[in-house]
Short mmCIF file of C-alpha atoms and ligand atoms in Angstrom, two decimals:
data_model
loop_
_atom_site.label_atom_id
_atom_site.label_comp_id
_atom_site.label_asym_id
_atom_site.label_seq_id
_atom_site.Cartn_x
_atom_site.Cartn_y
_atom_site.Cartn_z
CA MET A 1 108.51 122.73 109.81
CA LYS A 2 112.01 121.55 110.67
CA LYS A 3 115.57 121.55 109.28
CA ILE A 4 116.42 117.87 108.88
CA ALA A 5 119.58 115.95 108.01
CA VAL A 6 119.12 112.36 106.83
CA ILE A 7 122.42 110.49 107.07
CA GLY A 8 122.52 107.60 104.60
CA THR A 9 120.99 107.71 101.12
CA GLY A 10 120.10 104.06 100.51
CA TYR A 11 116.61 102.53 100.15
CA VAL A 12 115.52 103.91 103.53
CA GLY A 13 117.41 107.21 103.66
CA LEU A 14 116.56 108.45 100.19
CA VAL A 15 112.86 107.56 100.43
CA SER A 16 112.61 108.99 103.96
CA GLY A 17 114.48 112.17 103.03
CA ALA A 18 112.27 112.81 100.00
CA GLY A 19 109.15 111.98 102.04
CA LEU A 20 110.12 114.29 104.90
CA ALA A 21 110.73 117.08 102.37
CA ASP A 22 107.32 116.36 100.86
CA PHE A 23 105.89 116.95 104.34
CA GLY A 24 107.29 120.48 104.10
CA ASN A 25 110.57 120.09 105.99
CA ALA A 26 113.94 121.37 104.73
CA VAL A 27 115.95 118.19 104.21
CA ILE A 28 119.63 117.53 103.48
CA CYS A 29 120.35 113.93 102.48
CA ALA A 30 124.00 113.35 103.36
CA ASP A 31 126.23 110.39 102.64
CA ILE A 32 129.94 109.64 102.92
CA ASP A 33 129.75 108.05 99.47
CA ALA A 34 130.68 110.97 97.21
CA ASP A 35 129.86 109.03 94.05
CA LYS A 36 126.31 108.37 95.25
CA ILE A 37 125.87 112.05 96.19
CA ASN A 38 127.20 113.17 92.81
CA LEU A 39 124.71 110.86 91.06
CA LEU A 40 121.89 112.38 93.11
CA LYS A 41 123.12 115.92 92.45
CA ASN A 42 123.08 115.07 88.73
CA SER A 43 119.42 114.03 89.04
CA GLU A 44 120.16 110.33 88.88
CA ILE A 45 118.53 107.89 91.30
CA PRO A 46 120.91 104.99 92.11
CA ILE A 47 118.14 102.57 93.06
CA TYR A 48 115.01 101.25 91.33
CA GLU A 49 112.02 102.33 93.40
CA PRO A 50 108.71 103.25 91.69
CA GLY A 51 107.81 106.91 92.23
CA LEU A 52 111.11 107.80 93.89
CA LYS A 53 112.48 109.84 90.98
CA GLU A 54 109.33 111.96 90.88
CA ILE A 55 109.19 112.73 94.61
CA VAL A 56 112.92 113.50 94.74
CA PHE A 57 112.77 115.91 91.80
CA ARG A 58 109.58 117.55 93.03
CA ASN A 59 111.24 118.40 96.31
CA VAL A 60 114.64 119.30 94.86
CA ASN A 61 112.90 121.71 92.48
CA ALA A 62 110.87 123.13 95.38
CA GLY A 63 114.12 123.80 97.23
CA ARG A 64 113.17 121.53 100.14
CA LEU A 65 115.57 118.68 99.37
CA SER A 66 119.33 118.82 98.78
CA PHE A 67 122.25 116.38 98.82
CA SER A 68 125.62 116.68 100.48
CA ASN A 69 128.80 114.70 100.94
CA ASN A 70 129.60 116.79 104.02
CA VAL A 71 127.95 114.84 106.83
CA ASN A 72 129.41 117.04 109.57
CA LYS A 73 127.99 120.24 108.08
CA ALA A 74 124.61 118.63 107.46
CA ILE A 75 124.50 117.71 111.17
CA LYS A 76 125.54 121.19 112.29
CA ASP A 77 122.89 122.88 110.11
CA SER A 78 119.93 120.75 111.23
CA ASP A 79 117.48 120.49 114.13
CA VAL A 80 116.65 116.81 113.58
CA ILE A 81 119.17 114.18 112.48
CA PHE A 82 117.84 110.92 111.01
CA ILE A 83 120.22 107.98 111.10
CA ALA A 84 119.36 105.93 108.00
CA VAL A 85 122.54 103.99 107.26
CA GLY A 86 122.71 100.24 106.63
CA THR A 87 122.68 97.67 109.43
CA PRO A 88 123.76 94.55 107.50
CA GLU A 89 123.82 91.08 109.04
CA GLY A 90 127.02 90.64 111.03
CA GLU A 91 128.54 87.69 112.84
CA ASN A 92 126.16 84.95 114.06
CA GLY A 93 123.11 86.86 112.85
CA ALA A 94 123.64 89.98 114.98
CA SER A 95 123.39 93.31 113.15
CA ASP A 96 126.59 95.10 112.12
CA LEU A 97 126.21 98.52 113.77
CA SER A 98 129.51 100.02 112.63
CA ALA A 99 127.88 102.48 110.21
CA VAL A 100 125.28 103.53 112.81
CA LEU A 101 127.91 104.11 115.49
CA GLU A 102 130.07 106.03 113.00
CA VAL A 103 127.15 108.42 112.43
CA ALA A 104 126.68 108.68 116.22
CA ARG A 105 130.34 109.70 116.47
CA ALA A 106 129.90 112.39 113.81
CA ILE A 107 126.80 113.67 115.62
CA GLY A 108 128.63 113.77 118.97
CA GLU A 109 131.46 115.74 117.44
CA ASN A 110 129.18 118.20 115.65
CA LEU A 111 126.51 118.81 118.27
CA ASN A 112 126.49 122.61 118.15
CA ASP A 113 122.94 123.11 119.48
CA TYR A 114 119.92 121.17 120.81
CA LYS A 115 118.96 118.47 118.31
CA VAL A 116 116.72 115.44 118.14
CA ILE A 117 118.60 112.35 117.00
CA CYS A 118 116.23 109.95 115.30
CA THR A 119 117.14 106.41 114.24
CA LYS A 120 115.23 105.26 111.18
CA SER A 121 117.52 102.30 110.44
CA THR A 122 116.45 98.95 111.86
CA VAL A 123 118.64 98.51 114.92
CA PRO A 124 118.66 95.81 117.62
CA ILE A 125 116.86 96.48 120.86
CA GLY A 126 119.15 98.49 123.13
CA THR A 127 121.02 100.27 120.31
CA GLY A 128 119.36 103.56 121.25
CA LEU A 129 121.17 103.50 124.58
CA GLN A 130 124.52 102.87 122.81
CA ILE A 131 123.92 105.81 120.45
CA MET A 132 122.93 108.14 123.28
CA ASP A 133 125.97 107.10 125.31
CA LYS A 134 128.36 107.67 122.38
CA ILE A 135 126.92 111.11 121.62
CA SER A 136 126.98 112.15 125.28
CA LYS A 137 130.62 111.13 125.65
CA LEU A 138 131.71 113.03 122.52
CA SER A 139 129.70 116.22 122.96
CA ASN A 140 130.17 118.81 125.69
CA SER A 141 127.74 118.35 128.53
CA SER A 142 126.11 121.77 128.09
CA THR A 143 124.69 120.91 124.66
CA LYS A 144 121.52 118.94 125.06
CA PHE A 145 120.01 116.42 122.66
CA ASP A 146 117.16 113.96 122.74
CA TYR A 147 117.00 110.56 121.11
CA VAL A 148 114.06 109.02 119.24
CA SER A 149 113.54 105.56 117.78
CA ASN A 150 111.40 105.99 114.64
CA PRO A 151 111.58 102.65 112.78
CA GLU A 152 110.63 102.44 109.12
CA PHE A 153 108.04 100.02 107.71
CA LEU A 154 108.87 100.56 104.03
CA ARG A 155 108.45 97.70 101.56
CA GLU A 156 110.76 97.78 98.55
CA GLY A 157 108.68 98.45 95.48
CA SER A 158 106.10 100.47 97.42
CA ALA A 159 108.43 102.42 99.73
CA VAL A 160 107.30 105.90 98.62
CA LYS A 161 103.63 105.04 99.17
CA ASP A 162 104.44 103.35 102.49
CA PHE A 163 106.27 106.48 103.67
CA LEU A 164 103.64 109.02 102.61
CA TRP A 165 100.65 106.91 103.72
CA PRO A 166 101.97 104.69 106.54
CA ASP A 167 99.74 102.31 108.50
CA ARG A 168 101.31 103.80 111.62
CA VAL A 169 104.19 105.98 112.82
CA VAL A 170 106.08 104.64 115.82
CA ILE A 171 107.89 107.18 118.00
CA GLY A 172 110.00 105.90 120.85
CA ALA A 173 111.23 108.79 123.03
CA SER A 174 112.08 109.59 126.62
CA ASN A 175 110.53 113.07 126.87
CA GLN A 176 107.75 115.28 125.53
CA ARG A 177 110.12 117.80 123.91
CA ALA A 178 111.40 115.12 121.52
CA ILE A 179 107.87 113.90 120.81
CA ASP A 180 106.73 117.46 120.08
CA MET A 181 109.62 117.88 117.64
CA MET A 182 108.58 114.68 115.85
CA LYS A 183 104.98 115.92 115.70
CA GLU A 184 106.29 118.93 113.77
CA VAL A 185 108.31 116.69 111.45
CA TYR A 186 105.33 114.42 110.73
CA ARG A 187 102.72 117.18 110.94
CA PRO A 188 100.76 116.19 107.79
CA LEU A 189 100.37 112.66 109.16
CA TYR A 190 99.12 113.96 112.50
CA ILE A 191 96.64 116.17 110.64
CA ASN A 192 95.24 113.26 108.64
CA GLU A 193 95.06 111.15 111.79
CA THR A 194 97.55 108.45 110.88
CA PRO A 195 97.90 106.21 113.96
CA ILE A 196 100.89 107.57 115.88
CA ILE A 197 102.23 105.24 118.58
CA GLU A 198 104.21 107.17 121.20
CA THR A 199 106.17 104.86 123.47
CA THR A 200 109.56 104.19 125.03
CA ILE A 201 112.70 103.81 122.94
CA GLN A 202 113.16 100.08 123.53
CA THR A 203 109.47 99.39 122.90
CA ALA A 204 109.73 101.17 119.54
CA GLU A 205 112.84 99.16 118.64
CA LEU A 206 111.00 95.91 119.47
CA ILE A 207 107.86 96.89 117.51
CA LYS A 208 109.90 96.92 114.30
CA TYR A 209 111.38 93.45 114.86
CA ALA A 210 108.14 92.01 116.20
CA SER A 211 106.28 93.25 113.10
CA ASN A 212 108.82 92.04 110.55
CA ALA A 213 109.39 88.69 112.22
CA PHE A 214 105.63 88.10 112.38
CA LEU A 215 105.30 88.77 108.65
CA ALA A 216 108.13 86.33 108.00
CA VAL A 217 106.40 83.73 110.19
CA LYS A 218 103.17 84.26 108.25
CA ILE A 219 104.93 83.64 104.93
CA SER A 220 106.73 80.51 106.13
CA TYR A 221 103.46 79.28 107.60
CA ILE A 222 101.53 79.50 104.31
CA ASN A 223 104.50 78.01 102.46
CA GLU A 224 104.38 74.95 104.73
CA ILE A 225 100.61 74.70 104.31
CA ALA A 226 101.22 74.82 100.54
CA ASN A 227 103.65 71.93 100.86
CA ILE A 228 100.90 69.88 102.57
CA CYS A 229 98.57 70.86 99.70
CA ASP A 230 101.13 69.39 97.28
CA GLU A 231 100.84 66.04 99.04
CA ILE A 232 97.05 65.88 99.41
CA ASP A 233 96.13 67.49 96.07
CA ALA A 234 94.52 70.53 97.75
CA ASP A 235 94.60 74.12 96.47
CA VAL A 236 96.54 76.41 98.79
CA HIS A 237 94.95 79.51 97.25
CA VAL A 238 91.54 78.26 98.38
CA VAL A 239 93.00 77.53 101.81
CA SER A 240 94.59 81.00 102.11
CA LYS A 241 91.43 82.69 100.81
CA ALA A 242 89.29 80.88 103.36
CA MET A 243 91.80 81.71 106.10
CA GLY A 244 92.09 85.34 105.05
CA VAL A 245 88.39 86.15 105.35
CA ASP A 246 88.82 85.60 109.08
CA GLY A 247 89.49 89.13 110.32
CA ARG A 248 91.95 87.78 112.88
CA ILE A 249 94.13 86.34 110.11
CA SER A 250 93.73 88.81 107.17
CA PRO A 251 94.47 87.73 103.58
CA LYS A 252 97.72 89.71 103.36
CA PHE A 253 101.08 87.97 103.34
CA LEU A 254 99.42 84.61 102.80
CA HIS A 255 100.79 84.14 99.27
CA PRO A 256 102.90 80.97 99.06
CA GLY A 257 106.08 81.14 97.03
CA PRO A 258 109.73 80.13 96.80
CA GLY A 259 110.59 81.60 100.21
CA PHE A 260 111.10 85.14 101.42
CA GLY A 261 114.21 87.14 100.55
CA GLY A 262 115.21 90.78 100.59
CA SER A 263 117.39 92.83 102.89
CA CYS A 264 114.95 92.80 105.79
CA PHE A 265 113.14 89.59 106.71
CA PRO A 266 116.23 87.34 106.58
CA LYS A 267 118.33 89.89 108.50
CA ASP A 268 115.69 91.06 110.98
CA THR A 269 114.57 87.55 111.97
CA LYS A 270 118.17 86.52 112.68
CA ALA A 271 118.84 89.76 114.59
CA LEU A 272 115.76 89.22 116.76
CA ILE A 273 116.84 85.66 117.51
CA SER A 274 120.33 86.88 118.34
CA THR A 275 118.82 89.37 120.82
CA ALA A 276 116.49 86.74 122.30
CA ASN A 277 119.42 84.35 122.77
CA GLU A 278 121.41 87.07 124.54
CA LEU A 279 118.41 87.68 126.80
CA GLY A 280 118.06 83.97 127.42
CA SER A 281 114.49 83.95 126.13
CA GLY A 282 113.62 81.56 123.28
CA LEU A 283 112.10 82.51 119.97
CA GLU A 284 111.16 79.08 118.62
CA VAL A 285 108.43 80.32 116.27
CA VAL A 286 110.81 82.69 114.44
CA ASN A 287 113.53 80.02 114.44
CA GLY A 288 111.03 77.73 112.78
CA ALA A 289 110.18 80.36 110.16
CA ILE A 290 113.85 80.77 109.25
CA ARG A 291 114.36 77.01 108.94
CA ALA A 292 111.16 76.63 106.90
CA ASN A 293 112.29 79.44 104.61
CA LYS A 294 115.63 77.80 103.91
CA ARG A 295 113.81 74.55 103.15
CA GLN A 296 111.37 76.35 100.87
CA LYS A 297 114.18 77.66 98.65
CA GLU A 298 115.71 74.17 98.56
CA ARG A 299 112.28 72.73 97.75
CA MET A 300 112.06 74.88 94.61
CA VAL A 301 115.34 73.37 93.39
CA ALA A 302 114.02 69.87 94.18
CA LYS A 303 110.80 70.59 92.27
CA LEU A 304 112.73 71.70 89.20
CA MET A 305 115.08 68.70 89.39
CA LYS A 306 112.05 66.41 89.63
CA LEU A 307 110.54 68.03 86.53
CA MET A 308 113.88 67.34 84.79
CA SER A 309 114.11 63.71 86.05
CA ASN A 310 117.02 64.78 88.26
CA ASP A 311 119.30 65.44 85.31
CA VAL A 312 119.99 69.03 84.17
CA SER A 313 123.59 68.47 83.10
CA GLY A 314 124.03 70.06 79.69
CA LYS A 315 120.39 71.19 79.73
CA THR A 316 119.27 74.83 79.34
CA ILE A 317 117.14 76.19 82.16
CA ALA A 318 115.53 79.64 81.74
CA LEU A 319 114.74 81.63 84.89
CA LEU A 320 112.13 84.36 84.54
CA GLY A 321 112.59 86.82 87.40
CA LEU A 322 115.68 87.33 89.57
CA ALA A 323 114.69 90.02 92.11
CA PHE A 324 113.54 88.84 95.55
CA LYS A 325 110.09 90.21 94.69
CA ALA A 326 108.45 92.21 91.90
CA GLN A 327 108.88 95.99 91.59
CA THR A 328 112.49 96.01 92.75
CA ASP A 329 115.99 95.44 91.32
CA ASP A 330 117.16 94.04 94.67
CA ILE A 331 118.42 90.45 94.52
CA ARG A 332 119.54 90.19 98.16
CA GLU A 333 118.57 86.74 99.52
CA SER A 334 116.48 86.16 96.39
CA PRO A 335 115.34 82.53 95.94
CA ALA A 336 116.75 82.80 92.40
CA ILE A 337 120.23 82.75 93.95
CA GLU A 338 119.88 79.22 95.39
CA MET A 339 118.32 78.10 92.12
CA ILE A 340 121.20 79.47 90.04
CA GLU A 341 123.84 78.04 92.40
CA SER A 342 122.30 74.56 92.23
CA LEU A 343 121.83 74.60 88.46
CA LEU A 344 125.39 75.78 87.78
CA ALA A 345 126.71 73.15 90.20
CA SER A 346 124.80 70.54 88.15
CA ASN A 347 126.37 71.77 84.90
CA ALA A 348 123.19 73.26 83.52
CA THR A 349 123.21 76.25 81.19
CA VAL A 350 121.31 79.06 82.96
CA ASN A 351 119.52 81.69 80.90
CA VAL A 352 117.93 84.55 82.85
CA PHE A 353 115.65 87.54 82.32
CA ASP A 354 114.40 90.06 84.86
CA PRO A 355 112.92 93.43 83.84
CA VAL A 356 115.24 95.35 86.19
CA ALA A 357 117.49 92.97 88.16
CA ASN A 358 119.53 91.46 85.30
CA ALA A 359 122.64 93.57 85.95
CA ASN A 360 122.67 92.88 89.68
CA MET A 361 122.50 89.11 89.20
CA LYS A 362 125.12 89.15 86.41
CA LYS A 363 127.51 90.80 88.89
CA LYS A 364 126.97 87.82 91.22
CA PHE A 365 127.08 85.01 88.65
CA ASN A 366 129.25 85.69 85.63
CA GLN A 367 128.39 82.30 84.10
CA ILE A 368 124.69 83.03 83.59
CA ASN A 369 123.37 84.11 80.18
CA VAL A 370 121.45 87.36 80.60
CA PHE A 371 118.74 88.27 78.09
CA GLU A 372 116.75 91.46 77.57
CA SER A 373 113.41 89.72 77.01
CA TRP A 374 111.69 86.61 78.32
CA GLU A 375 111.27 85.41 74.73
CA ASP A 376 115.04 85.39 74.15
CA ALA A 377 115.74 83.82 77.54
CA VAL A 378 113.44 80.82 76.95
CA LYS A 379 114.59 80.00 73.38
CA GLU A 380 115.41 76.29 73.16
CA ALA A 381 115.08 75.93 76.94
CA ASP A 382 114.57 72.47 78.39
CA CYS A 383 112.72 74.00 81.35
CA VAL A 384 111.44 77.43 82.44
CA ALA A 385 111.17 78.56 86.08
CA ILE A 386 109.22 81.66 87.12
CA MET A 387 111.02 83.01 90.20
CA THR A 388 109.57 86.55 90.59
CA GLU A 389 105.97 87.65 90.20
CA TRP A 390 106.53 90.41 87.64
CA ASN A 391 103.29 91.38 85.92
CA GLU A 392 104.73 90.62 82.48
CA PHE A 393 105.06 86.96 83.55
CA ARG A 394 101.49 86.87 84.87
CA GLY A 395 100.24 87.46 81.34
CA LEU A 396 102.74 85.10 79.68
CA ASP A 397 101.60 84.01 76.18
CA LEU A 398 101.81 80.26 76.72
CA ALA A 399 101.26 79.45 73.03
CA LYS A 400 104.27 81.63 72.16
CA LEU A 401 106.24 80.11 75.05
CA LYS A 402 105.49 76.59 73.76
CA GLU A 403 106.84 77.50 70.33
CA LEU A 404 110.06 78.97 71.74
CA VAL A 405 111.10 76.30 74.24
CA LYS A 406 112.66 72.93 73.39
CA SER A 407 110.50 71.14 76.00
CA PRO A 408 107.22 72.54 77.48
CA ILE A 409 108.20 72.17 81.13
CA ILE A 410 107.65 74.97 83.65
CA LEU A 411 108.04 75.56 87.39
CA ASP A 412 105.76 78.39 88.54
CA SER A 413 107.23 79.15 91.99
CA ARG A 414 104.93 82.17 92.37
CA ASN A 415 101.64 80.47 91.38
CA ILE A 416 100.91 83.18 88.81
CA LEU A 417 99.95 80.94 85.85
CA ASN A 418 96.65 79.15 85.33
CA ASN A 419 96.90 75.36 85.60
CA ASP A 420 94.08 74.70 83.08
CA THR A 421 95.77 76.94 80.49
CA LEU A 422 99.10 75.21 81.09
CA GLU A 423 97.47 71.80 80.59
CA ARG A 424 95.58 72.97 77.50
CA HIS A 425 98.93 73.98 75.96
CA GLY A 426 100.47 70.65 76.85
CA PHE A 427 102.87 71.87 79.53
CA THR A 428 104.33 69.64 82.23
CA TYR A 429 104.36 71.92 85.27
CA ASP A 430 104.72 72.29 89.00
CA ASN A 431 103.99 75.12 91.41
CA VAL A 432 103.57 75.74 95.16
CA GLY A 433 100.56 73.94 96.58
CA ARG A 434 98.26 74.12 93.56
CA LYS A 435 98.54 70.62 92.03
C1 UDX B 1 109.60 94.03 104.43
C2 UDX B 1 108.41 94.50 105.27
O1 UDX B 1 107.21 94.23 104.55
C3 UDX B 1 108.52 96.01 105.52
O2 UDX B 1 107.46 96.43 106.35
C4 UDX B 1 109.86 96.27 106.21
O3 UDX B 1 110.02 97.66 106.46
C5 UDX B 1 111.00 95.78 105.34
O4 UDX B 1 110.84 94.38 105.07
P1 UDX B 1 110.31 94.01 101.90
O5 UDX B 1 111.32 93.01 102.39
O6 UDX B 1 110.79 95.15 101.09
O7 UDX B 1 109.52 94.67 103.19
O8 UDX B 1 109.23 93.25 101.00
P2 UDX B 1 107.93 92.40 101.31
O9 UDX B 1 106.90 92.83 100.37
O10 UDX B 1 107.63 92.41 102.76
O11 UDX B 1 108.38 90.90 100.89
C6 UDX B 1 109.39 90.27 101.62
C7 UDX B 1 109.55 88.87 101.05
O12 UDX B 1 108.41 88.07 101.36
C8 UDX B 1 109.71 88.83 99.53
O13 UDX B 1 110.68 87.84 99.20
C9 UDX B 1 108.34 88.39 99.05
O14 UDX B 1 108.40 87.68 97.81
C10 UDX B 1 107.91 87.48 100.17
N1 UDX B 1 106.46 87.36 100.32
C11 UDX B 1 105.75 88.46 100.68
C12 UDX B 1 105.86 86.12 100.14
O15 UDX B 1 106.51 85.14 99.81
N2 UDX B 1 104.52 86.01 100.34
C13 UDX B 1 103.75 87.08 100.70
O16 UDX B 1 102.55 86.92 100.84
C14 UDX B 1 104.38 88.35 100.86
#
């Protein structure tokens, strides 16, 4: 197995580092953020990700995984360097590559032997060439390195599972030596015949964007079909079920909701469009998905306002769920953000509860009232809105809810409640395409 340095210990770096250690490699997860490294050294995991604590500790205890604030030393001591730092949305939708290029600089300056440099972060097409150029310029010409694009396909909330049992591993490289090194790194996956796609660097970079943007298109598509269902009294779940049994469509990612959020789809779709615009080739379908997604979040606000006869001033609205999806504490681009902004702007009182994302949303909106249970959040509420499909909201005791609220009005933006049960308990309700 290989000596690996993973630079960047966020959602991608920490999961990838622990996963690579689980594959039997010796892994150093390095980060310039000393506080984050100290937390990890003190056995604390700074992010909410099911199963992450267990896999980190298993590999730390086995001596395969360690943490370091000394990025330069981690690079020097390793055969394979994974770049796993953030690539946030920059100006006009293009990705901000400053952190990636900073790591490339550190690699160039610490290239003391042949290494494979592997970018795990989602980077725009053509970034590989920039990284290779930077490293070449900073290192002495005698020391060789190879570059690999190895994009991640991790979903927050199931990232550990997605890493250990991926649908595919994509390896973009320019020579066999680099590919052979990656075969060693991912040896267990090769043994259990996980599909491994070996291709060029730029093809690998595009595969990531093409995959994510397609998933975003699929979500916006079913959301727009749901909006038609609202108008013709059809059931979007029956539509998506009947669509999904067609093997060409598949039932996955056909769940209508309040719009997609997270740190990936919104950023990756804009980055792909930014690249397409630079290349002078259109990307109308993805443009449409982004526009439809913005409208979907606005539509949820309109639905709630309609339930409240367009007057929430002085009213108490309880939001159940704040994270952009269940099983995460991440609120980036969450539909709950637009909802909170609109309600506060209309002088409503906003009560919120999320099993894990409360603290993150409170940092963003000081005016919201955060509660530690859904029961406390809905007390005396004039309206309840389910914004995230946490399991504890799927099994909501509607009789208890009816007793606690001031008015039995509910917006189920995730279609997780049963309409008949809502009607039986006398609720006025709305949802997404399931009139
Ligand atoms: C996504 C990709 O799935 C993953 O492969 C990539 O590596 C990173 O981006 P993530 O953003 O973590 O993962 O979550 P995902 O489960 O894809 O959901 C993204 C958004 O789409 C969430 O807001 C979710 O609520 C929404 N969604 C997802 C739907 O509205 N409907 C669906 O059917 C599926």
